[in-house]
């Protein structure tokens, strides 16, 4: 007697019965009596009424009065400012064809889109270099934006700076195998470009330069590196003062003599204490 192996059908199993409720509406069926009861507003519960005390009302006028009474700090005149900061910026039209204006007038005037335009470069007075800033990045767009921002910051601080100087682009090329097995004979090239820019500054106070550098580091742009070189100058006569002070280092002989002197003083003091004890 031969036994035939039971072959499992590849047809997907389907349930014999299908629940028609799933195809029906999902809204539950309710009776007319229950719908009428739901339409009626619910009666409010009779809760005891508790009287609350009145809260102290604080109006805007009272708040302004309190602010006005508060003692204020030094005024802008006592701080040595030339203009009132509350009145700045001033809305006025500046047209060189009508009347000439200075950089001070331009800085205190409200000009829309000032940051989009090229910054004003202050003229040099003594041609004394104070700082060099080098910028590095792989992205030209980010590099140009941050150097434009740095130039505007130097203009706002009154630092005579140069225009953005474009330095040669550093290029590196690597040639490697495309694959160790299938594409062993083919090669692939990888290239990396480092774009460089530079800004030079002259005739500025060291404190102002440090504030400019700190401002750029605080608002640094990701993907842009910055290298700063600064010069600090000492007043005249520093060399003569250092020579007058002399060498502060002590020689070995002086240390040895000082040690012997301390030993002699300690022995004399010890002998005197022993004589007092015997007496």
Coordinates of C-alpha atoms in Angstrom, one line a residue:
X1 CA 0.0 0.0 0.0
X2 CA 1.5 3.3 -1.1
X3 CA 1.2 6.4 1.1
X4 CA 1.0 9.7 -0.7
X5 CA 2.8 12.6 1.0
X6 CA 0.4 15.3 2.0
X7 CA 1.4 18.4 0.0
X8 CA 0.6 21.7 1.7
X9 CA -1.3 24.1 -0.5
X10 CA 0.4 27.4 -1.3
X11 CA -2.9 29.2 -1.3
X12 CA -3.2 31.8 1.5
X13 CA -5.5 30.8 4.3
X14 CA -8.7 32.7 4.4
X15 CA -11.2 32.5 7.2
X16 CA -14.5 30.8 6.5
X17 CA -16.6 33.4 8.1
X18 CA -16.2 37.1 7.8
X19 CA -17.6 39.4 10.5
X20 CA -19.8 41.9 8.8
X21 CA -19.7 44.1 11.8
X22 CA -16.3 45.4 10.8
X23 CA -17.7 46.8 7.5
X24 CA -20.6 48.5 9.3
X25 CA -20.7 51.9 11.0
X26 CA -18.5 52.4 14.0
X27 CA -21.1 54.7 15.6
X28 CA -22.8 52.9 18.4
X29 CA -26.6 52.4 18.1
X30 CA -28.5 54.1 20.9
X31 CA -32.2 54.2 21.8
X32 CA -34.4 57.2 21.4
X33 CA -34.8 57.5 25.1
X34 CA -31.1 57.6 25.8
X35 CA -30.6 60.2 23.0
X36 CA -33.3 62.5 24.5
X37 CA -31.7 62.2 27.9
X38 CA -28.3 63.1 26.5
X39 CA -29.7 66.1 24.7
X40 CA -31.0 67.6 28.0
X41 CA -28.5 69.7 29.9
X42 CA -27.2 68.2 33.1
X43 CA -28.4 69.8 36.3
X44 CA -25.7 71.7 38.2
X45 CA -25.0 70.3 41.7
X46 CA -25.9 72.5 44.7
X47 CA -22.4 73.2 46.1
X48 CA -21.8 75.6 49.0
X49 CA -20.5 79.0 47.9
X50 CA -17.3 80.1 49.5
X51 CA -16.4 83.8 49.5
X52 CA -12.8 84.5 48.6
X53 CA -10.9 87.5 49.5
X54 CA -10.1 90.1 46.9
X55 CA -6.6 89.8 45.3
X56 CA -4.5 92.9 45.1
X57 CA -4.8 94.2 41.6
X58 CA -1.6 95.4 39.9
X59 CA -2.2 97.7 37.0
X60 CA 0.2 98.8 34.4
X61 CA 0.2 102.4 35.7
X62 CA 1.2 101.1 39.2
X63 CA 4.0 99.0 37.6
X64 CA 5.3 102.0 35.7
X65 CA 5.2 104.1 38.8
X66 CA 7.2 101.5 40.7
X67 CA 9.8 101.4 37.9
X68 CA 10.0 105.2 37.8
X69 CA 10.5 105.4 41.6
X70 CA 13.4 102.8 41.5
X71 CA 16.8 104.4 41.6
X72 CA 18.4 104.4 38.2
X73 CA 22.1 103.8 37.4
X74 CA 24.4 106.3 35.8
X75 CA 23.1 108.3 32.9
X76 CA 24.6 108.2 29.5
X77 CA 26.2 111.6 30.1
X78 CA 27.9 110.4 33.2
X79 CA 29.2 107.4 31.3
X80 CA 30.8 109.7 28.8
X81 CA 28.6 108.8 25.8
X82 CA 28.1 111.4 23.1
X83 CA 24.5 110.4 22.2
X84 CA 21.6 109.0 24.1
X85 CA 21.3 105.2 23.3
X86 CA 17.5 105.4 23.5
X87 CA 17.4 107.8 20.6
X88 CA 19.6 105.7 18.3
X89 CA 19.4 104.8 15.5
X90 CA 18.3 108.0 13.9
X91 CA 16.0 107.9 10.8
X92 CA 17.4 110.3 8.3
X93 CA 18.4 110.3 4.6
X94 CA 22.1 110.4 3.7
X95 CA 22.9 111.4 0.2
X96 CA 26.4 112.4 -0.8
X97 CA 25.0 114.4 -3.7
X98 CA 23.1 116.7 -1.4
X99 CA 25.4 117.0 1.5
X100 CA 28.6 115.2 2.6
X101 CA 28.4 113.0 5.8
X102 CA 30.9 111.4 8.0
X103 CA 31.3 107.8 9.2
X104 CA 29.8 108.8 12.5
X105 CA 26.7 110.0 10.8
X106 CA 26.5 106.8 8.8
X107 CA 26.9 104.6 11.9
X108 CA 24.2 106.4 13.9
X109 CA 21.6 106.3 11.0
X110 CA 19.1 103.5 10.5
X111 CA 20.0 101.9 7.1
X112 CA 18.2 98.8 6.1
X113 CA 20.4 96.1 4.6
X114 CA 23.6 97.6 5.9
X115 CA 25.1 94.2 6.6
X116 CA 24.6 93.2 2.9
X117 CA 26.7 96.0 1.6
X118 CA 30.5 96.3 1.7
X119 CA 31.7 97.6 5.1
X120 CA 33.5 100.9 5.6
X121 CA 37.3 100.6 6.0
X122 CA 38.7 103.1 8.4
X123 CA 41.9 104.8 7.2
X124 CA 45.2 104.0 8.9
X125 CA 46.9 106.6 11.1
X126 CA 50.4 105.2 11.9
X127 CA 50.6 101.9 9.9
X128 CA 51.4 99.9 13.0
X129 CA 50.2 96.3 12.6
X130 CA 48.3 94.9 15.6
X131 CA 46.7 91.7 14.4
X132 CA 46.5 89.2 11.6
X133 CA 43.5 86.8 11.3
X134 CA 43.7 83.8 9.0
X135 CA 40.6 81.8 8.1
X136 CA 40.4 78.2 6.8
X137 CA 37.5 76.2 5.5
X138 CA 36.4 73.6 3.0
X139 CA 33.3 75.6 2.1
X140 CA 33.7 78.8 0.2
X141 CA 30.2 80.0 1.0
X142 CA 30.7 79.8 4.7
X143 CA 34.2 81.3 4.5
X144 CA 33.0 84.4 2.5
X145 CA 30.1 84.9 4.9
X146 CA 32.2 84.8 8.1
X147 CA 34.9 87.0 6.7
X148 CA 32.2 89.6 5.7
X149 CA 30.9 89.4 9.3
X150 CA 34.4 89.9 10.7
X151 CA 35.0 93.0 8.5
X152 CA 31.7 94.5 9.7
X153 CA 32.7 93.8 13.3
X154 CA 36.0 95.6 12.8
X155 CA 34.3 98.6 11.3
X156 CA 31.8 98.8 14.2
X157 CA 34.7 98.8 16.7
X158 CA 36.7 101.5 14.7
X159 CA 39.6 99.2 13.8
X160 CA 41.4 100.1 10.6
X161 CA 41.4 96.8 8.8
X162 CA 42.2 95.6 5.3
X163 CA 39.8 94.1 2.8
X164 CA 39.5 90.3 2.8
X165 CA 42.6 88.9 1.2
X166 CA 42.3 85.7 -0.8
X167 CA 45.2 83.3 -0.2
X168 CA 46.2 80.3 -2.4
X169 CA 43.9 77.3 -2.1
X170 CA 45.6 74.2 -0.6
X171 CA 44.8 71.1 -2.6
X172 CA 45.6 67.5 -1.7
X173 CA 45.0 64.4 -3.9
X174 CA 45.0 60.7 -2.9
X175 CA 44.9 57.8 -5.3
X176 CA 43.8 54.5 -3.9
X177 CA 42.6 51.1 -5.2
X178 CA 38.9 51.0 -5.9
X179 CA 38.6 47.5 -4.5
X180 CA 41.0 44.8 -3.2
X181 CA 39.5 42.0 -5.3
X182 CA 37.0 42.7 -8.1
X183 CA 38.3 46.1 -9.2
X184 CA 41.9 45.7 -8.1
X185 CA 43.3 47.1 -11.3
X186 CA 41.2 50.3 -11.2
X187 CA 42.0 53.3 -9.1
X188 CA 40.0 56.1 -7.5
X189 CA 41.0 59.7 -6.7
X190 CA 40.0 61.7 -3.6
X191 CA 40.6 65.4 -3.5
X192 CA 40.5 67.8 -0.6
X193 CA 40.6 71.6 -1.0
X194 CA 41.3 74.1 1.9
X195 CA 40.3 77.7 1.0
X196 CA 42.1 80.5 2.9
X197 CA 41.4 84.1 3.6
X198 CA 43.1 86.8 5.7
X199 CA 42.4 90.1 7.4
X200 CA 45.0 92.5 8.7
X201 CA 44.4 95.2 11.3
X202 CA 46.4 98.3 12.2
X203 CA 46.6 101.2 14.7
X204 CA 44.1 99.9 17.3
X205 CA 44.2 99.6 21.1
X206 CA 45.1 96.1 22.4
X207 CA 42.0 96.0 24.5
X208 CA 39.8 96.8 21.4
X209 CA 41.6 94.1 19.4
X210 CA 41.0 91.5 22.1
X211 CA 37.4 92.4 22.2
X212 CA 37.1 92.0 18.5
X213 CA 38.7 88.6 18.6
X214 CA 36.5 87.5 21.5
X215 CA 33.4 88.6 19.6
X216 CA 34.5 86.5 16.6
X217 CA 35.2 83.5 18.7
X218 CA 31.8 83.8 20.5
X219 CA 29.9 84.0 17.2
X220 CA 32.1 81.5 15.3
X221 CA 30.7 79.8 12.3
X222 CA 30.8 75.9 12.2
X223 CA 33.2 74.7 9.6
X224 CA 35.4 77.8 9.6
X225 CA 38.8 77.7 11.4
X226 CA 40.5 80.9 12.7
X227 CA 44.1 81.6 13.5
X228 CA 45.0 84.9 15.3
X229 CA 48.4 86.6 15.5
X230 CA 48.6 89.7 17.7
X231 CA 51.4 92.1 18.6
X232 CA 51.8 93.7 22.1
X233 CA 54.2 96.6 22.4
X234 CA 55.8 97.8 25.6
X235 CA 56.6 101.5 26.3
X236 CA 60.0 103.0 25.9
X237 CA 62.5 102.4 28.7
X238 CA 61.5 98.9 29.5
X239 CA 65.0 97.5 28.8
X240 CA 66.7 100.0 31.1
X241 CA 64.3 99.1 33.9
X242 CA 65.0 95.3 33.5
X243 CA 68.8 96.0 33.7
X244 CA 68.4 98.1 36.8
X245 CA 66.6 95.3 38.6
X246 CA 69.4 92.9 37.9
X247 CA 69.4 89.1 38.0
X248 CA 67.0 87.6 40.4
X249 CA 68.6 84.1 40.3
X250 CA 70.8 83.1 43.3
X251 CA 74.0 81.2 42.7
X252 CA 74.9 78.0 44.4
X253 CA 77.6 79.6 46.5
X254 CA 75.1 82.1 48.0
X255 CA 72.8 79.3 49.0
X256 CA 75.6 77.4 50.6
X257 CA 76.8 80.4 52.6
X258 CA 73.2 81.1 53.7
X259 CA 72.8 77.5 54.9
X260 CA 76.0 77.7 57.0
X261 CA 74.9 80.9 58.6
X262 CA 71.6 79.3 59.6
X263 CA 73.4 76.3 61.1
X264 CA 75.7 78.6 63.2
X265 CA 72.7 80.6 64.5
X266 CA 70.8 77.5 65.5
X267 CA 73.8 76.0 67.3
X268 CA 74.4 79.2 69.3
X269 CA 70.7 79.4 70.3
X270 CA 70.7 75.7 71.4
X271 CA 73.8 76.2 73.5
X272 CA 72.3 79.2 75.2
X273 CA 69.1 77.3 76.1
X274 CA 71.2 74.5 77.6
X275 CA 73.1 76.9 79.8
X276 CA 69.9 78.4 81.1
X277 CA 68.6 75.0 82.0
X278 CA 71.8 74.1 84.0
X279 CA 71.7 77.4 85.9

